[in-house]
CSV table of C-alpha atoms in Angstrom, one decimal:
chain,number,residue,atom,x,y,z
A,1,UNK,CA,129.8,-164.7,129.1
A,2,UNK,CA,131.5,-161.5,130.4
A,3,UNK,CA,131.3,-160.4,134.0
A,4,UNK,CA,133.2,-157.1,134.1
A,5,UNK,CA,132.5,-154.1,131.9
A,6,UNK,CA,135.0,-151.4,131.4
A,7,UNK,CA,134.4,-147.7,131.1
A,8,UNK,CA,135.3,-145.8,128.9
A,9,UNK,CA,135.7,-148.0,125.9
A,10,UNK,CA,138.4,-145.8,124.6
A,11,UNK,CA,140.6,-143.1,126.2
A,12,UNK,CA,143.1,-140.7,124.6
A,13,UNK,CA,145.4,-138.5,126.8
A,14,UNK,CA,148.6,-136.7,126.6
A,15,UNK,CA,151.9,-138.0,128.0
A,16,UNK,CA,152.2,-137.1,131.6
A,17,UNK,CA,148.5,-137.0,132.3
A,18,UNK,CA,146.7,-139.5,134.5
A,19,UNK,CA,144.4,-142.2,133.1
A,20,UNK,CA,141.5,-143.7,135.0
A,21,UNK,CA,139.6,-146.7,133.8
A,22,UNK,CA,136.6,-148.2,135.5
A,23,UNK,CA,135.2,-151.7,135.8
A,24,UNK,CA,131.8,-152.8,136.9
A,25,UNK,CA,130.7,-156.3,137.6
A,26,UNK,CA,127.5,-158.0,138.4
A,27,UNK,CA,127.9,-160.7,141.0
A,28,UNK,CA,130.0,-161.3,144.2
A,29,UNK,CA,133.6,-161.9,143.5
A,30,UNK,CA,136.7,-163.5,145.2
A,31,UNK,CA,139.1,-161.2,143.4
A,32,UNK,CA,139.4,-158.8,140.5
A,33,UNK,CA,142.4,-158.7,138.2
A,34,UNK,CA,143.6,-156.0,135.8
A,35,UNK,CA,145.6,-156.9,132.6
A,36,UNK,CA,147.3,-155.0,129.9
A,37,UNK,CA,147.6,-156.1,126.3
A,38,UNK,CA,149.6,-154.3,123.7
A,39,UNK,CA,148.4,-154.6,120.2
A,40,UNK,CA,149.0,-158.1,118.8
A,41,UNK,CA,150.8,-159.1,122.0
A,42,UNK,CA,150.1,-161.3,125.0
A,43,UNK,CA,148.4,-160.4,128.2
A,44,UNK,CA,150.4,-158.9,131.0
A,45,UNK,CA,149.0,-159.3,134.5
A,46,UNK,CA,149.0,-155.9,136.4
A,47,UNK,CA,147.3,-156.3,139.7
A,48,UNK,CA,145.1,-158.7,141.6
A,49,UNK,CA,142.9,-157.2,144.3
A,50,UNK,CA,141.0,-159.4,146.7
A,51,UNK,CA,137.5,-158.9,147.8
A,52,UNK,CA,138.6,-157.9,151.3
A,53,UNK,CA,141.0,-155.2,150.0
A,54,UNK,CA,140.1,-151.7,149.0
A,55,UNK,CA,143.2,-150.4,147.4
A,56,UNK,CA,146.5,-151.6,145.9
A,57,UNK,CA,149.5,-149.9,144.4
A,58,UNK,CA,152.1,-151.1,142.0
A,59,UNK,CA,154.5,-148.5,140.7
A,60,UNK,CA,152.4,-145.9,138.8
A,61,UNK,CA,149.3,-148.1,139.0
A,62,UNK,CA,146.7,-147.7,141.7
A,63,UNK,CA,143.7,-150.0,141.8
A,64,UNK,CA,140.6,-149.5,144.0
A,65,UNK,CA,137.8,-151.9,144.7
A,66,UNK,CA,134.3,-151.0,146.0
A,67,UNK,CA,132.4,-154.2,146.6
A,68,UNK,CA,129.3,-152.3,147.7
A,69,UNK,CA,129.1,-150.7,144.3
A,70,UNK,CA,130.5,-153.7,142.5
A,71,UNK,CA,133.2,-151.6,140.8
A,72,UNK,CA,136.9,-151.1,140.5
A,73,UNK,CA,139.1,-148.5,139.0
A,74,UNK,CA,142.6,-148.5,137.6
A,75,UNK,CA,144.6,-145.3,137.7
A,76,UNK,CA,147.8,-144.9,135.8
A,77,UNK,CA,149.7,-141.8,136.9
A,78,UNK,CA,152.2,-139.8,134.8
A,79,UNK,CA,151.3,-141.8,131.7
A,80,UNK,CA,153.8,-142.6,129.0
A,81,UNK,CA,153.5,-143.4,125.3
A,82,UNK,CA,154.5,-147.0,126.2
A,83,UNK,CA,151.3,-147.3,128.3
A,84,UNK,CA,149.3,-147.3,125.1
A,85,UNK,CA,147.4,-150.6,125.2
A,86,UNK,CA,144.1,-152.2,125.9
A,87,UNK,CA,143.3,-152.7,129.6
A,88,UNK,CA,141.0,-155.4,130.8
A,89,UNK,CA,139.5,-156.3,134.1
A,90,UNK,CA,138.6,-159.8,135.0
A,91,UNK,CA,136.4,-161.2,137.7
A,92,UNK,CA,136.3,-164.9,138.4
A,93,UNK,CA,138.1,-165.6,135.2
A,94,UNK,CA,135.7,-163.7,133.0
A,95,UNK,CA,136.9,-160.6,131.1
A,96,UNK,CA,135.3,-157.3,130.4
A,97,UNK,CA,135.3,-155.6,127.0
A,98,UNK,CA,138.3,-153.6,127.8
A,99,UNK,CA,139.4,-149.9,127.6
A,100,UNK,CA,141.7,-148.9,124.7
A,101,UNK,CA,144.1,-146.3,126.1
A,102,UNK,CA,146.1,-144.1,123.7
A,103,UNK,CA,148.8,-141.9,125.2
A,104,UNK,CA,150.1,-139.3,122.8
A,105,UNK,CA,153.7,-138.2,123.1
B,1,UNK,CA,154.4,-167.5,138.9
B,2,UNK,CA,153.8,-170.0,136.1
B,3,UNK,CA,155.4,-170.4,132.6
B,4,UNK,CA,153.0,-171.6,130.0
B,5,UNK,CA,153.8,-172.8,126.5
B,6,UNK,CA,151.3,-173.6,123.7
B,7,UNK,CA,151.7,-175.6,120.6
B,8,UNK,CA,151.3,-174.8,117.8
B,9,UNK,CA,151.9,-171.1,117.9
B,10,UNK,CA,149.9,-170.6,114.7
B,11,UNK,CA,148.2,-172.7,112.1
B,12,UNK,CA,146.3,-172.4,108.9
B,13,UNK,CA,143.6,-175.1,108.5
B,14,UNK,CA,141.0,-176.1,106.0
B,15,UNK,CA,137.4,-175.9,106.7
B,16,UNK,CA,135.9,-179.2,108.1
B,17,UNK,CA,139.2,-180.3,109.7
B,18,UNK,CA,140.1,-180.3,113.4
B,19,UNK,CA,143.1,-178.9,115.3
B,20,UNK,CA,144.3,-179.9,118.8
B,21,UNK,CA,146.1,-177.2,120.8
B,22,UNK,CA,148.4,-178.2,123.6
B,23,UNK,CA,149.1,-176.3,126.7
B,24,UNK,CA,152.0,-177.1,129.0
B,25,UNK,CA,152.7,-175.5,132.4
B,26,UNK,CA,156.0,-175.6,134.3
B,27,UNK,CA,154.3,-176.3,137.6
B,28,UNK,CA,151.3,-178.1,138.9
B,29,UNK,CA,148.2,-176.0,138.8
B,30,UNK,CA,144.7,-176.6,140.0
B,31,UNK,CA,142.7,-174.7,137.4
B,32,UNK,CA,143.3,-174.4,133.7
B,33,UNK,CA,141.2,-172.3,131.3
B,34,UNK,CA,140.8,-171.9,127.6
B,35,UNK,CA,139.9,-168.6,126.0
B,36,UNK,CA,139.2,-167.3,122.5
B,37,UNK,CA,140.1,-163.8,121.4
B,38,UNK,CA,138.9,-162.4,118.1
B,39,UNK,CA,141.0,-159.6,116.6
B,40,UNK,CA,140.4,-156.3,118.5
B,41,UNK,CA,138.1,-158.0,121.0
B,42,UNK,CA,138.3,-159.1,124.6
B,43,UNK,CA,138.8,-162.6,125.8
B,44,UNK,CA,135.9,-165.0,125.9
B,45,UNK,CA,136.1,-168.0,128.3
B,46,UNK,CA,135.4,-171.2,126.5
B,47,UNK,CA,135.8,-173.7,129.4
B,48,UNK,CA,137.4,-174.5,132.7
B,49,UNK,CA,139.4,-177.7,132.9
B,50,UNK,CA,140.2,-179.2,136.2
B,51,UNK,CA,142.2,-182.3,136.5
B,52,UNK,CA,140.1,-185.4,137.3
B,53,UNK,CA,136.8,-184.0,136.3
B,54,UNK,CA,134.9,-183.1,133.1
B,55,UNK,CA,135.5,-179.6,131.7
B,56,UNK,CA,132.9,-177.0,132.5
B,57,UNK,CA,131.8,-175.1,129.4
B,58,UNK,CA,130.5,-171.5,129.1
B,59,UNK,CA,127.3,-170.7,127.5
B,60,UNK,CA,127.6,-170.9,123.7
B,61,UNK,CA,130.4,-173.5,123.8
B,62,UNK,CA,129.8,-177.3,123.6
B,63,UNK,CA,132.0,-180.3,124.2
B,64,UNK,CA,131.4,-181.7,120.7
B,65,UNK,CA,132.9,-178.6,119.2
B,66,UNK,CA,135.6,-177.9,121.7
B,67,UNK,CA,136.6,-181.2,123.4
B,68,UNK,CA,139.1,-180.7,126.2
B,69,UNK,CA,141.5,-183.1,127.9
B,70,UNK,CA,143.2,-182.6,131.3
B,71,UNK,CA,145.2,-185.7,132.0
B,72,UNK,CA,147.4,-184.2,134.7
B,73,UNK,CA,148.1,-181.1,136.7
B,74,UNK,CA,150.6,-179.6,134.1
B,75,UNK,CA,148.9,-180.3,130.7
B,76,UNK,CA,145.7,-179.8,128.8
B,77,UNK,CA,144.5,-179.9,125.2
B,78,UNK,CA,141.8,-178.1,123.4
B,79,UNK,CA,140.5,-179.4,120.1
B,80,UNK,CA,138.6,-177.2,117.7
B,81,UNK,CA,136.5,-179.6,115.7
B,82,UNK,CA,134.9,-179.4,112.3
B,83,UNK,CA,136.4,-175.9,111.8
B,84,UNK,CA,134.8,-173.1,109.9
B,85,UNK,CA,136.2,-169.7,109.1
B,86,UNK,CA,134.3,-168.3,112.1
B,87,UNK,CA,136.6,-170.3,114.3
B,88,UNK,CA,139.6,-168.2,113.1
B,89,UNK,CA,140.8,-166.6,116.3
B,90,UNK,CA,143.6,-166.6,118.9
B,91,UNK,CA,143.1,-169.4,121.5
B,92,UNK,CA,144.7,-168.9,124.8
B,93,UNK,CA,145.5,-171.3,127.6
B,94,UNK,CA,145.5,-169.9,131.2
B,95,UNK,CA,146.2,-171.2,134.6
B,96,UNK,CA,145.0,-170.1,138.0
B,97,UNK,CA,145.4,-171.3,141.5
B,98,UNK,CA,149.2,-171.5,141.1
B,99,UNK,CA,149.5,-170.9,144.9
B,100,UNK,CA,147.0,-173.7,145.6
B,101,UNK,CA,144.1,-171.3,145.9
B,102,UNK,CA,141.6,-170.4,143.2
B,103,UNK,CA,142.0,-166.8,144.3
B,104,UNK,CA,145.5,-166.6,143.1
B,105,UNK,CA,146.8,-164.8,140.1
B,106,UNK,CA,145.9,-166.0,136.6
B,107,UNK,CA,148.6,-166.4,134.0
B,108,UNK,CA,148.3,-166.8,130.3
B,109,UNK,CA,150.1,-168.6,127.5
B,110,UNK,CA,151.3,-166.9,124.4
B,111,UNK,CA,148.3,-168.1,122.4
B,112,UNK,CA,147.7,-170.1,119.2
B,113,UNK,CA,146.7,-168.1,116.2
B,114,UNK,CA,144.3,-170.1,114.1
B,115,UNK,CA,143.2,-169.2,110.6
B,116,UNK,CA,140.5,-171.4,108.9
B,117,UNK,CA,140.2,-171.1,105.2
C-alpha cells in the first residue's frame, strides 16, 4: 500500500528554473524521505526530514514539512538537465507514485 | 551509511519455477525491507523483515508466494515462488535503522531484475 502521494505526476521546466514537487500523506509519521531515481537506475536518497522538523536544506534542495496538513514539498533551485529523474517521497517505508521531472536544456 | 549487495543482479526464469534473491549488508541493521518496482512505476513494499521474528507482509502479498528469511542482522533472502510473467519486475532490498533507530535513513540495494517467461 502507498502512503505518500506526489503532485504533480509530471513536471517539465527549462534549465535554470525552480522545480517544486509536493507530497501528501494520510497518517502520522516519524519521518519523511525524498529520493531520486534516474531512468533505469537505482534510488538515491536525497533528504530525510523528521516529524519535529519544518525545513531542511541540502545544496540546491529544500524540503519543508507541514505535519498539520500532512504534506511536504521538495524544491530544486536553479535546475539542471542532470536533475531530470523521477522523485519519490516515502513515509514509514512506503512510497508515493512519484513525480517525473524533465529539465530541458 | 550502509552498502547493500544483491544476488543475482538479473535472471530470466521459466514460469512455475522459484527464485531466491539474496541481500547482504555491510553492517548490522535492525530493519530490512523488500520492494517490487514495475517498469515506470513506484516502489511497492512487499514485506518488512526483522531479525528474530516473522516477516510482516503488506496487503496483497503472502508468505506462500514470497517467503522471506532473516537469519542474522546482515542478511536476508526473498523467494519468488511459482513464478508467472506477472512477477517480472525489479526486486529491491532496503535497510533502515542503520543508526539503531527506525527513524534513520533508508538505503537501497541495486536491485534484481527478474524476467519470467
